[in-house]
Coordinates of C-alpha atoms in Angstrom, one line a residue:
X54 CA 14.7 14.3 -0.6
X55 CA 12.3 12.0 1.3
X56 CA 12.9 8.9 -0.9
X57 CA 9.9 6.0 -0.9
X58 CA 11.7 2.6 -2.2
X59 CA 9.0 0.1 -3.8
X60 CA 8.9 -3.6 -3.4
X61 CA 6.5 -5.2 -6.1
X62 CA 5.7 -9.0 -5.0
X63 CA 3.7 -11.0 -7.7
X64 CA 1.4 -11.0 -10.9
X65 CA -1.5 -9.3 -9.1
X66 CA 1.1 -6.4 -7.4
X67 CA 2.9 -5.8 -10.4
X68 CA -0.4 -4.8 -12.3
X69 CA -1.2 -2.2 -9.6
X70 CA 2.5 -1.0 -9.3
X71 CA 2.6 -0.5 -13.3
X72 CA -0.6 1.2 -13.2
X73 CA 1.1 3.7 -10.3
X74 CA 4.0 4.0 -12.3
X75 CA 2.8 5.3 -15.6
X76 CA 0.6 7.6 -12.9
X77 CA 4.2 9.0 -11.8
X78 CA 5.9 8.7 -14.9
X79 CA 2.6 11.4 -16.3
X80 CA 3.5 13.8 -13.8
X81 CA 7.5 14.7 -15.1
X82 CA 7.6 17.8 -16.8
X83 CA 10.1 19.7 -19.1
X84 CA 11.3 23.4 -20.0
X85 CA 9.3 25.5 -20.8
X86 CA 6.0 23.8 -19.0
X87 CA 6.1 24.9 -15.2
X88 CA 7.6 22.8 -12.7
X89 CA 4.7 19.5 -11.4
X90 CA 3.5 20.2 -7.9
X91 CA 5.1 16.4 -7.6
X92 CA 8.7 15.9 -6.5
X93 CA 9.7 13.5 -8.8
X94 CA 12.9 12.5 -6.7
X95 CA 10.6 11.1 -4.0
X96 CA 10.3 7.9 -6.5
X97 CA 12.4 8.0 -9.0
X98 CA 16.2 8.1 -9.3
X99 CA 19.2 9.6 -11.5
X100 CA 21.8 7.8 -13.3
X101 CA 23.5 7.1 -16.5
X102 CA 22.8 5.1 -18.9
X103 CA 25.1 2.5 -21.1
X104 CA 25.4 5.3 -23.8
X105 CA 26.9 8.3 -21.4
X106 CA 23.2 10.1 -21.4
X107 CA 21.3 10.6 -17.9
X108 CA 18.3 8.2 -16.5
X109 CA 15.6 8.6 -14.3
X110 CA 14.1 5.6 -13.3
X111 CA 11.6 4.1 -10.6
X112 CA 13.4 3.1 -7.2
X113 CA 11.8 -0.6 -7.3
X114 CA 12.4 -3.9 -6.8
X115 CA 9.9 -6.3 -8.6
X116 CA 9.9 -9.7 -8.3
X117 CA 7.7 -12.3 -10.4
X118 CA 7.7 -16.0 -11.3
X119 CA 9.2 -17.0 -14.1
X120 CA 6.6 -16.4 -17.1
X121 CA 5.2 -13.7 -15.2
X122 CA 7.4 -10.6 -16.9
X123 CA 5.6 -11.1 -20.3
X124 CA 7.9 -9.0 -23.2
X125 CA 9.5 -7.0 -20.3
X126 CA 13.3 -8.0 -20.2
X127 CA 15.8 -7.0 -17.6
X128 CA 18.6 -5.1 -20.1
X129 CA 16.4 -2.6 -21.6
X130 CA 17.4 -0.2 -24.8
X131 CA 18.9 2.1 -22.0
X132 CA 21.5 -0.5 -20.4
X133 CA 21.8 -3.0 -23.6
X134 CA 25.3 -1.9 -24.7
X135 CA 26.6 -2.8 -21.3
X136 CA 25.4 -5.9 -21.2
X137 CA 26.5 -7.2 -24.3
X138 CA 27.6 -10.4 -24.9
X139 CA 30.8 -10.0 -27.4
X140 CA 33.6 -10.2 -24.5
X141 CA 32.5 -13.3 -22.7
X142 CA 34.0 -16.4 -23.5
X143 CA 33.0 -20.5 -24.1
X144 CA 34.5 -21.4 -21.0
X145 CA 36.3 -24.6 -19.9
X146 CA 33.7 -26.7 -21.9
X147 CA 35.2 -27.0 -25.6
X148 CA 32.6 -29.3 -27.0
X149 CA 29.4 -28.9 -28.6
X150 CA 26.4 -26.9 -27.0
X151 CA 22.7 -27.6 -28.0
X152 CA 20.8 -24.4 -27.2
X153 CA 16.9 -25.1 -26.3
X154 CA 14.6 -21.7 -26.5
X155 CA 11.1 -21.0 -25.5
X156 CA 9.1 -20.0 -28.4
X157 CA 9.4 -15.7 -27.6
X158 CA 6.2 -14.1 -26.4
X159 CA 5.3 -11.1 -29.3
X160 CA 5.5 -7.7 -28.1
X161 CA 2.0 -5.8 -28.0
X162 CA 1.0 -3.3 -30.7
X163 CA 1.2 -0.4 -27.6
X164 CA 4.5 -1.5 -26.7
X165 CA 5.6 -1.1 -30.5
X166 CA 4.1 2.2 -30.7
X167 CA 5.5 3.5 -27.5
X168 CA 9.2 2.1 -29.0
X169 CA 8.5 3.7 -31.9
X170 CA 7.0 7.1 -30.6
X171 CA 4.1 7.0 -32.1
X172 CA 0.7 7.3 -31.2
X173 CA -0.3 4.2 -29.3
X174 CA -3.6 2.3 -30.0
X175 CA -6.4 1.7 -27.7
X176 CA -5.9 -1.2 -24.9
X177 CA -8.5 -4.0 -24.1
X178 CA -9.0 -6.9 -21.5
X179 CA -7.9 -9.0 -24.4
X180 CA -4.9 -7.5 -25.9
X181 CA -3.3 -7.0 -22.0
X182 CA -2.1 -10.6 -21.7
X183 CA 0.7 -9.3 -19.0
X184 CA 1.2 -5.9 -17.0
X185 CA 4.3 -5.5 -19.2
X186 CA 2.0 -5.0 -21.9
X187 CA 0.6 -1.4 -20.8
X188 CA 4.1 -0.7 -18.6
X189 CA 5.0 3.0 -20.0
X190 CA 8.6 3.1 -18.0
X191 CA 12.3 2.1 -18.2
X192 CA 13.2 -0.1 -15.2
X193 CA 17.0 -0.7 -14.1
X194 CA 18.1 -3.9 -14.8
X195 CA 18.8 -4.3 -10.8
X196 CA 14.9 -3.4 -10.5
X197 CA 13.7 -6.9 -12.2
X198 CA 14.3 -10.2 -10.3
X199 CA 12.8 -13.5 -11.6
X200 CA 12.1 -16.2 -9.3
X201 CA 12.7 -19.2 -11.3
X202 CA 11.9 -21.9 -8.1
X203 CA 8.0 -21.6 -9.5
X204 CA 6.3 -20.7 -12.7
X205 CA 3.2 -18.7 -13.4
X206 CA 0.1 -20.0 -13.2
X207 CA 1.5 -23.9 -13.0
X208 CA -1.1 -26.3 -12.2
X209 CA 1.7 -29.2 -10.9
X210 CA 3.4 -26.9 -8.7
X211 CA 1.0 -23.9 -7.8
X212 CA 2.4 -21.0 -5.8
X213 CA -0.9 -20.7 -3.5
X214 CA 0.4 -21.6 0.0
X215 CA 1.4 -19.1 2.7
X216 CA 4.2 -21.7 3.5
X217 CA 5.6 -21.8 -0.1
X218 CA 6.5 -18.4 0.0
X219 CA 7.9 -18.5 3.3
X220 CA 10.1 -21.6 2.7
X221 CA 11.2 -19.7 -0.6
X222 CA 12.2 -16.7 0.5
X223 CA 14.3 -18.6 3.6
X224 CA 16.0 -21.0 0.7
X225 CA 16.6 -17.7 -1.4
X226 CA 18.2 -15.6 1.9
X227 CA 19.8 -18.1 2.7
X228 CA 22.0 -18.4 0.0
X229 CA 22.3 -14.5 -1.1
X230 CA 21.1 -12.8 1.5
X231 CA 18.2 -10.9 -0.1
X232 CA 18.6 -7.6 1.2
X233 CA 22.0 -7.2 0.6
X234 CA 21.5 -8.7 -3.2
X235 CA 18.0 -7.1 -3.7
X236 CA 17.5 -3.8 -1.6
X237 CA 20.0 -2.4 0.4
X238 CA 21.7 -0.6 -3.0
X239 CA 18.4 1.2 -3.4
X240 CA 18.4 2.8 0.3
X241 CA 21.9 3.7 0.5
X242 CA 21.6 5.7 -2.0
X243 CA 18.8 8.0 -0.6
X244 CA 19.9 11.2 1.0
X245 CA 17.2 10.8 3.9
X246 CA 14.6 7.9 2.8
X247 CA 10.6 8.6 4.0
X248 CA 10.2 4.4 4.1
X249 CA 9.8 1.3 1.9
X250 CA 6.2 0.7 0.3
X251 CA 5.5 -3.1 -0.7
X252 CA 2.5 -4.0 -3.0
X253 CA 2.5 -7.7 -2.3
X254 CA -0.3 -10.3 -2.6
X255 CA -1.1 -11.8 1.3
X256 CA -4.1 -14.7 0.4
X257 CA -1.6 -16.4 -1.8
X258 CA 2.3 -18.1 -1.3
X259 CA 3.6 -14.1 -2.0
X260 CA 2.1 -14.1 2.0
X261 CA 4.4 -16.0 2.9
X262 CA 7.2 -14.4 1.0
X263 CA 5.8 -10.7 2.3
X264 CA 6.2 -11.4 5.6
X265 CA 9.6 -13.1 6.0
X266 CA 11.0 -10.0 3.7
X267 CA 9.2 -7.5 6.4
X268 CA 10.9 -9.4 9.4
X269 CA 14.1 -9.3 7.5
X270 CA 13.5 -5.1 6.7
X271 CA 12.2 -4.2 10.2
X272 CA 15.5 -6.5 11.8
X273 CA 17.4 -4.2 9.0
X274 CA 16.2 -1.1 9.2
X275 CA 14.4 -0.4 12.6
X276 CA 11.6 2.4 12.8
X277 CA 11.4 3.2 9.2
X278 CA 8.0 3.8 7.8
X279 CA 6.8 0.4 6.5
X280 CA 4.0 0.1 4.5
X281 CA 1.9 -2.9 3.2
X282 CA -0.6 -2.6 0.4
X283 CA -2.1 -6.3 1.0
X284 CA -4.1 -7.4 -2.0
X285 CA -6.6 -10.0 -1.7
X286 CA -8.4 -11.6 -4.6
X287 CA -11.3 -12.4 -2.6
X288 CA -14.6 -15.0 -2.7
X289 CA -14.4 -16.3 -5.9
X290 CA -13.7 -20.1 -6.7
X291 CA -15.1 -22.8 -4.8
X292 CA -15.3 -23.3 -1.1
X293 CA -11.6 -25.3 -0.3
X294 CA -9.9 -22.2 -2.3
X295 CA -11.8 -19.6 -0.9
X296 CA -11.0 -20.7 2.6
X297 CA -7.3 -21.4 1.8
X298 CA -7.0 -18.0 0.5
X299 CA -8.3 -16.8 3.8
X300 CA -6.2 -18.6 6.3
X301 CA -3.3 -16.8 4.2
X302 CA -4.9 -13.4 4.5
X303 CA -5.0 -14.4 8.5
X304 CA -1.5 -15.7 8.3
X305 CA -0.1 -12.6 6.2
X306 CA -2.2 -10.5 8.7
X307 CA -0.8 -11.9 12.0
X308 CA 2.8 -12.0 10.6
X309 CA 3.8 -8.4 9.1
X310 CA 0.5 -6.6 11.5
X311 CA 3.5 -6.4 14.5
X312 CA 6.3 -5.6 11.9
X313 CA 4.9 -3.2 9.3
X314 CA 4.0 0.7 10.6
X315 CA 0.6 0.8 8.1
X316 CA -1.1 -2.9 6.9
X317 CA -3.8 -1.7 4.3
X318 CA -5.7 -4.7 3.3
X319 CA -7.3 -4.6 -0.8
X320 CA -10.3 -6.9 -2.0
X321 CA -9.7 -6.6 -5.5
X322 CA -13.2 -8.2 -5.9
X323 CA -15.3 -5.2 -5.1
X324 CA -18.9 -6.6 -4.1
X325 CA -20.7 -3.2 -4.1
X326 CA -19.3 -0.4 -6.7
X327 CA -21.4 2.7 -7.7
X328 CA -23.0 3.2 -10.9
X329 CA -19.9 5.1 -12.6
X330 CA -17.3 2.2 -12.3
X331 CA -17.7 0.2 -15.4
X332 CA -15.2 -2.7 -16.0
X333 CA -14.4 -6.6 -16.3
X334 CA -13.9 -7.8 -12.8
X335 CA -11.9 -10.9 -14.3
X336 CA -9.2 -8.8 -15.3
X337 CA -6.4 -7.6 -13.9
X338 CA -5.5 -4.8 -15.6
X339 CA -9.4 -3.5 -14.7
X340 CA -9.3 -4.0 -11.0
X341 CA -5.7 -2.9 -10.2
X342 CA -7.0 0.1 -11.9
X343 CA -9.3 0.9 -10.1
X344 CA -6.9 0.2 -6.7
X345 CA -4.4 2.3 -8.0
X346 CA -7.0 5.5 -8.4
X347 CA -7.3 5.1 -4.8
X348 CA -3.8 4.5 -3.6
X349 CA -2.2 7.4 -6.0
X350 CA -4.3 9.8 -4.6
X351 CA -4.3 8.9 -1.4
X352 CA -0.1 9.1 -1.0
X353 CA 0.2 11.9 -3.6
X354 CA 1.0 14.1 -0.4
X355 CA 3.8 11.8 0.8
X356 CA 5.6 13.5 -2.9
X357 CA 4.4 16.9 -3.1
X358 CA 6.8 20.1 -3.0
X359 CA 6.2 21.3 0.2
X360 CA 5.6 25.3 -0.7
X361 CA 3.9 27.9 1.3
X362 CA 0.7 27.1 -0.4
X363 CA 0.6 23.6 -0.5
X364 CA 1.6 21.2 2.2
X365 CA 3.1 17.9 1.7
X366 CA 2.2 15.0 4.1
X367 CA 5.6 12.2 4.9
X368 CA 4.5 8.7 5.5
X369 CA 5.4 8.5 8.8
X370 CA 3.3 11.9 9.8
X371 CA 0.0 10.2 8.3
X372 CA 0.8 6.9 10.5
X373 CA 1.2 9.4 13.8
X374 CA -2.5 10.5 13.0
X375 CA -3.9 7.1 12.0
X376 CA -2.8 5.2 15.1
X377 CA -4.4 6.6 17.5
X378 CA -3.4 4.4 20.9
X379 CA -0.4 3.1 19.2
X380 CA -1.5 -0.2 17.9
X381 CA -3.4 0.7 15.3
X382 CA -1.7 -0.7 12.2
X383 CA -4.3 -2.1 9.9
X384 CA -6.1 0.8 8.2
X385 CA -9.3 0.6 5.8
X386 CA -8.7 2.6 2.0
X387 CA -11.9 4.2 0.7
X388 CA -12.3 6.6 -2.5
X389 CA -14.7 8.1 -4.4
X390 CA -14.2 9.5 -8.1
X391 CA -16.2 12.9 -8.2
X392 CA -18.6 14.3 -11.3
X393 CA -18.2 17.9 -12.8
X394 CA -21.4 18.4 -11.0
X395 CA -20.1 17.3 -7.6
X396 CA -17.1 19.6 -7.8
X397 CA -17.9 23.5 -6.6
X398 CA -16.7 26.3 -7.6
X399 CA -15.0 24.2 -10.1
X400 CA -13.2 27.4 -12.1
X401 CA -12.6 29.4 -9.2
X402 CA -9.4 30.3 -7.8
X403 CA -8.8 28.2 -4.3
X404 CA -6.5 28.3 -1.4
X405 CA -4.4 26.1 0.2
X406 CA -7.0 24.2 2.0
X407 CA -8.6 23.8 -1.7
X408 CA -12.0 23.9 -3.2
X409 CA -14.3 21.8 -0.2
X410 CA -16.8 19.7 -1.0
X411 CA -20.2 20.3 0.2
X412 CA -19.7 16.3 1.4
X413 CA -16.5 17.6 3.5
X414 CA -17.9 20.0 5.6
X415 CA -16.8 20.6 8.9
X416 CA -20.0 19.9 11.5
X417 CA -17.2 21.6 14.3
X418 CA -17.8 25.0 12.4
X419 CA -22.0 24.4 12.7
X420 CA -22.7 25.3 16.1
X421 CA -23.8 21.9 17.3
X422 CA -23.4 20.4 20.9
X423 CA -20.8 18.1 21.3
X424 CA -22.9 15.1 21.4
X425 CA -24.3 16.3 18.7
X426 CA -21.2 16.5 16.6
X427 CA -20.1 13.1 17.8
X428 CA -23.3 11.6 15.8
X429 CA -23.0 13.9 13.0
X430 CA -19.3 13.4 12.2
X431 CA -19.5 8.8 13.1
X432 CA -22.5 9.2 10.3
X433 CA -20.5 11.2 7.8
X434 CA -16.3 10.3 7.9
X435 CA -15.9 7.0 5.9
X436 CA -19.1 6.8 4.5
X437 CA -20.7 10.0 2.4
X438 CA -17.5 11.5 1.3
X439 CA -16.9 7.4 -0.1
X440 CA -18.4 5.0 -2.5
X441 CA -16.0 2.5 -3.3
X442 CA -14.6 0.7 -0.2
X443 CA -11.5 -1.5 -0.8
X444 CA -11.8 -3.1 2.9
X445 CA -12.5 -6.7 3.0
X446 CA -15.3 -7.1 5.2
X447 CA -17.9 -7.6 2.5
X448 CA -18.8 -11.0 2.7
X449 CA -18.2 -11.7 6.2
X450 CA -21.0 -12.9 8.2
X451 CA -22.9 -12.5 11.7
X452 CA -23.0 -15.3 13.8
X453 CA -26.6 -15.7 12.6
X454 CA -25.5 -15.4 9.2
X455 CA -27.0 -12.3 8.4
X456 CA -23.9 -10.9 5.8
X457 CA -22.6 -7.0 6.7
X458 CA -21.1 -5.3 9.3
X459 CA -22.2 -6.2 13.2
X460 CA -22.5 -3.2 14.4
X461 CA -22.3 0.6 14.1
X462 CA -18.8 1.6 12.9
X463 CA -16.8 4.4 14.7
X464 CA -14.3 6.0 13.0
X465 CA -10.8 6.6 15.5
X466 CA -8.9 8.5 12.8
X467 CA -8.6 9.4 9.0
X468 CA -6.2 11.1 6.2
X469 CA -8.5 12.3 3.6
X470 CA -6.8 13.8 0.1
X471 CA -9.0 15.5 -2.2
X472 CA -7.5 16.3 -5.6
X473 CA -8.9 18.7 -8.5
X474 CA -7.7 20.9 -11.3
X475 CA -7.5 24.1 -9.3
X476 CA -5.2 27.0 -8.5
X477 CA -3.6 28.1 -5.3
X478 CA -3.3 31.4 -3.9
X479 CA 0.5 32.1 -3.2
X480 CA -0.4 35.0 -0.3
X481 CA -2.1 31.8 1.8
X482 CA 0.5 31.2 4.5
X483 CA 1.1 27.9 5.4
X484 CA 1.9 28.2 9.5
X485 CA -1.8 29.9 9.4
X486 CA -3.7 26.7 8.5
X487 CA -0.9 24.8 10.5
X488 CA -2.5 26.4 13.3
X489 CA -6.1 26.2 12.0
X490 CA -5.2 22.1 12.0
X491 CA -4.1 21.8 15.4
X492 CA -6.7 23.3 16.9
X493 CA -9.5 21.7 15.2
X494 CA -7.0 18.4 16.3
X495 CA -7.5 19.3 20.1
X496 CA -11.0 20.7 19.5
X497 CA -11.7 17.0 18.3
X498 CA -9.9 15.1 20.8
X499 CA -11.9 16.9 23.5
X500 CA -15.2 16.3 21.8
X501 CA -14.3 12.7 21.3
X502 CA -14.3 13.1 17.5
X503 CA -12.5 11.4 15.2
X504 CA -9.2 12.9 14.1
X505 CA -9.1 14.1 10.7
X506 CA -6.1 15.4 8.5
X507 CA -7.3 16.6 5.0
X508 CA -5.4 17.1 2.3
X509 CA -6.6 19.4 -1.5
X510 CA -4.2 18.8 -3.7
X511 CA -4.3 21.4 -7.1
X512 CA -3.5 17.8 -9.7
X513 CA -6.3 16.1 -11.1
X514 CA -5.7 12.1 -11.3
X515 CA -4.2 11.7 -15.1
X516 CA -6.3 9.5 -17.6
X517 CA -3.6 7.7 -20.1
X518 CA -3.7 5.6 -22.5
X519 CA -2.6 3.0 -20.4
X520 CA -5.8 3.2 -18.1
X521 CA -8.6 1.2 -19.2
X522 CA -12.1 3.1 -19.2
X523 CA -13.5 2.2 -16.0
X524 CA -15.0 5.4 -15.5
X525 CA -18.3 6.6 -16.8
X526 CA -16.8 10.1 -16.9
X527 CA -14.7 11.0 -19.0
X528 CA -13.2 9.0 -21.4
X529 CA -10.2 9.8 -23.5
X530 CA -10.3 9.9 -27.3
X531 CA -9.9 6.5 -29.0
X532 CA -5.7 7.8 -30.6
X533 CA -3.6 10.1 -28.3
X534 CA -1.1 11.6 -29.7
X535 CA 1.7 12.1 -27.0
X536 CA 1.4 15.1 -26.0
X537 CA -2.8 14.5 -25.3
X538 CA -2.5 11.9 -22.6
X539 CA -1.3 14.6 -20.2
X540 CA -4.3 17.1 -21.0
X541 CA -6.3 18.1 -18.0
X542 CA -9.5 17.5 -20.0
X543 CA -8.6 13.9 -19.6
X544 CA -8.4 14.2 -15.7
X545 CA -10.3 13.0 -12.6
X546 CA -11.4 14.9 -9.0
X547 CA -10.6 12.2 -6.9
X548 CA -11.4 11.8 -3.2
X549 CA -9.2 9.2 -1.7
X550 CA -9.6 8.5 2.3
X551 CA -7.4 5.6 5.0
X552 CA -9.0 5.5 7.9
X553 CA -8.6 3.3 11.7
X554 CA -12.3 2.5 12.5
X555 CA -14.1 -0.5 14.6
X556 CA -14.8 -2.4 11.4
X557 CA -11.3 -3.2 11.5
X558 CA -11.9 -5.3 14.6
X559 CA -15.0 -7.2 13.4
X560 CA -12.6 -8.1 10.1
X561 CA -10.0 -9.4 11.9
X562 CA -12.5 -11.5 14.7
X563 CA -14.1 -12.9 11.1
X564 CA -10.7 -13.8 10.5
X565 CA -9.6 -15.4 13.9
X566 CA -13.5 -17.6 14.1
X567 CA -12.8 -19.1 10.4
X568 CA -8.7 -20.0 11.8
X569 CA -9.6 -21.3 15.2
X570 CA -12.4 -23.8 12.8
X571 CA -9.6 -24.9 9.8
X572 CA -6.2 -24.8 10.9
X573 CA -4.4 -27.3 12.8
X574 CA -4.1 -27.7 16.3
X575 CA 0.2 -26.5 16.3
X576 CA -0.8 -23.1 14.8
X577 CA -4.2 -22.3 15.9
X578 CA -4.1 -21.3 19.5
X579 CA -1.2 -18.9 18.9
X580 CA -2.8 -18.5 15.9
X581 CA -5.7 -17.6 16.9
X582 CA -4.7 -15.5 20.3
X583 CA -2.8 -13.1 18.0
X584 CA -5.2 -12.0 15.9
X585 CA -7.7 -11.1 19.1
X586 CA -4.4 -9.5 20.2
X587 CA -4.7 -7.0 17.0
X588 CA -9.0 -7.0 16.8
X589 CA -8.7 -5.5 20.5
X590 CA -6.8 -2.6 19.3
X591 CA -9.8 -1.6 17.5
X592 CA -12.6 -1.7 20.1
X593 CA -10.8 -0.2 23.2
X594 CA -12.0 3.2 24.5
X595 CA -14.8 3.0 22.6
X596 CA -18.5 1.7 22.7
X597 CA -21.8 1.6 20.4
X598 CA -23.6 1.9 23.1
X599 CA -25.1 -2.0 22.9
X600 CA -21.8 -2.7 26.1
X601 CA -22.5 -2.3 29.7
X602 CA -22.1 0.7 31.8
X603 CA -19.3 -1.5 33.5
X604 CA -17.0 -1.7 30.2
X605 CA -13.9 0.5 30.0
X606 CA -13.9 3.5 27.9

């Protein structure tokens, strides 16, 4: 069945992951409705419940500090009777106990109108306190572990250093043996698993944590598809903060970069956003929206039904055509949300290859010389078919000072998924455009083009209730009953792009100069020698033209 398993590390992860799982949990369908274009196995699994009845629930395994799980409690209404407390007894102690509670954190008004199953009322920045407050799923109780060494948002004992996640997860292993406690239940029970996904926080301690749990998976697993969703909170705060968080981006960088199959780095502080994005960038539950527009679209092929009209794309296959000399790990996610007006043909029956954008066309089909195309095609992936860029390169300097990138950027490969409300044509033979692909894949290599593997998915990206109105178009009605928050009128075109390009390179040398100047002497050379180890991967074989004659290409 392809099975993904999710990992979910930290506050700032678990608001993106909620966000992508009330995006899945939209997609399920029921008799009589026609079966979803999604293969709901690929993340969610069967079971029973602690009344006899069946389950389908999220393969995950989320971890948070303690305080960070808001109302959200590990035996939910599904597994409650199981975990009853009537047959356990007082023990050996026979004296008097003196029981001490926190005062209980009130459930939300939408989490009372989702028990009830009723329409829920309209979210805001202020009445999300926690991402449990706009969760829409059922977890297993083996899906929720609290880490109860730190708690949230403590100013005595602040879990902000890459080394405090590290040393945790070591004191944690080393006592259970995390992936035997935690993880491996979730993969043995695949039938044939695509790879793990982590959404994990690397400029904070859940670095640290990250990368000792990706050593441990690689040492476990071996050449499964590993993928890191690295989210970064960015500039803000003053100078010693910004610069810690950095040398933990660098450290979370350099740890899992030679471990993971696919490191995609997030700066959930978005310094450049176009005109339609609306929102509060202090919370949250705005910007791990936003993220999670991009990141659902963009893997929606890794858990489509592979039928002869539409053509699902496996974790490992988009790797193969990201990394293109077989280093390329670090990859840049870009999106852009598309207008009715930018959508053509928008009623109109479409094939496989879906409706294209006038943005998405194909300069190979033009005519043009191949020097030509080169220019045409550096100029157009990555940059006109995107408008919100999630890299984080914003903000890093020239040696002058001059902020931006140094030079031209050339693009080395790129996945692109493009996803509308359209309908496929059943006679359109998959093998044909199979063939079509592989020949416009040698046609590019030849050229010196980037390669490019496109995706048109026939599923518009769901607005719920859960989503807070980022988007300038459109917006759903103030009460949804249930069955509205699945209406297509409530849906986005989405164009959602990863790419390996020579920005990549300039990040991580930003990276290694600000390490070589801050961190000490016993971790900065090797340190330091890594990371130009990864920037070269980005760079070689290609030139902007500024190098000497002399340099290799």
């Amino acid at each position: 069945m392809h099975e993904i398993v999710t990992l979910q590390l930290g506050q700032r992860a678990n608001y993106l992951a909620t966000h992508f799982w009330n995006t899945q949990e939209s997609y399920q369908t029921f008799p009589p409705d026609p079966p979803s274009v999604v293969n709901h196995d690929v993340h969610f699994r069967t079971g029973i419940g602690a009344d006899g009845s069946d389950t389908f629930l999220p393969r995950t395994v989320i971890y948070d500090l303690k305080g960070g799980f808001g109302t959200l409690k590990k035996i939910n209404q599904l597994y409650e009777l199981e975990h009853g407390d009537a047959g356990l007894g007082k023990g050996i102690w026979d004296g008097k106990s003196a029981i001490q509670t926190q005062p209980a954190i009130s459930q939300s008004e939408y989490q009372q109108s989702l028990d009830l199953g009723v329409a829920p009322p309209r979210l805001s920045t202020t009445s999300v306190r926690y991402w449990s407050d706009f969760n829409r799923v059922f977890y297993h109780p083996r899906s929720i572990v609290q880490l109860n060494d730190y708690t949230l948002n403590s100013s005595l004992m602040p879990f902000e250093k890459w080394e405090s996640g590290d040393d945790l997860f070591e004191s944690i292993d080393k006592e259970h043996d995390i992936i035997d406690r935690d993880l491996r239940l979730w993969v043995e029970e695949c039938d044939h698993m695509q790879g793990v996904q982590i959404f994990t926080g690397v400029d904070d301690a859940w670095g640290g944590f990250a990368s000792s749990y990706v050593e441990k998976i690689r040492d476990e697993y071996g050449k499964i598809a590993l993928w890191v969703w690295g989210l970064e909170e960015g500039e803000n705060g003053p100078r010693e903060k910004r610069v810690l968080r950095t040398v933990n981006s660098a450290k979370s960088l350099n740890s899992m970069a030679f471990n993971v199959s696919l490191y995609i780095p997030l700066a959930m502080n978005f310094s450049k956003l176009p005109k339609y994005v609306k929102f509060d960038r202090s919370s949250e539950w705005n910007t791990s929206a936003l993220s999670n527009t991009a990141i659902e679209s963009l893997t929606l092929p890794s858990r489509l039904r592979s039928t002869n009209s539409l053509k699902a794309g496996h974790l490992d296959e988009i790797e193969a055509i990201l990394n293109t000399n077989g280093n390329q790990r670090i990859a840049n996610l870009q999106c852009r949300v598309l207008s009715p007006d930018d959508i053509p043909n928008k009623n109109k029956d479409s094939a496989r290859s879906g409706v294209r954008d006038e943005r998405l066309h194909n300069p190979l089909t033009e005519g043009s010389s191949s020097s030509t195309l080169k220019d045409a095609e550096d100029d157009r992936v990555g940059s006109r078919s995107s408008d919100i860029d999630f890299f984080p390169l914003e903000g890093q300097t020239q040696p002058s000072g001059t902020p931006g990138r140094l030079s031209k950027t050339h693009v080395f490969a790129q996945v692109e998924s493009l996803r509308m409300e359209t309908k496929l044509m059943p006679d359109q033979r998959a093998d044909q455009d199979d063939k079509e692909e592989t020949y416009q894949h040698n046609r590019r290599r030849v050229a010196g083009l980037p390669i490019i593997e496109r995706y048109q998915i026939p599923l518009a990206f769901p607005i719920l209730s859960s989503f807070p109105q980022i988007f300038a178009f459109p917006s759903p009605p103030a009460v949804q009953t249930p069955a509205q928050l699945h209406l297509h009128d409530h849906s986005l075109a989405v164009c959602s792009s990863l790419s390996t390009t020579s920005a990549i390179s300039e990040w991580v040398k930003a990276l290694q100069r600000l390490v070589h100047r801050v961190v000490g002497l016993d971790d900065r050379e090797a340190l330091s020698n890594s990371l130009l180890e990864s920037a070269e991967a980005y760079h070689e074989g290609w030139s902007d033209g500024k190098d000497s004659e002399d340099d290799d290409f």
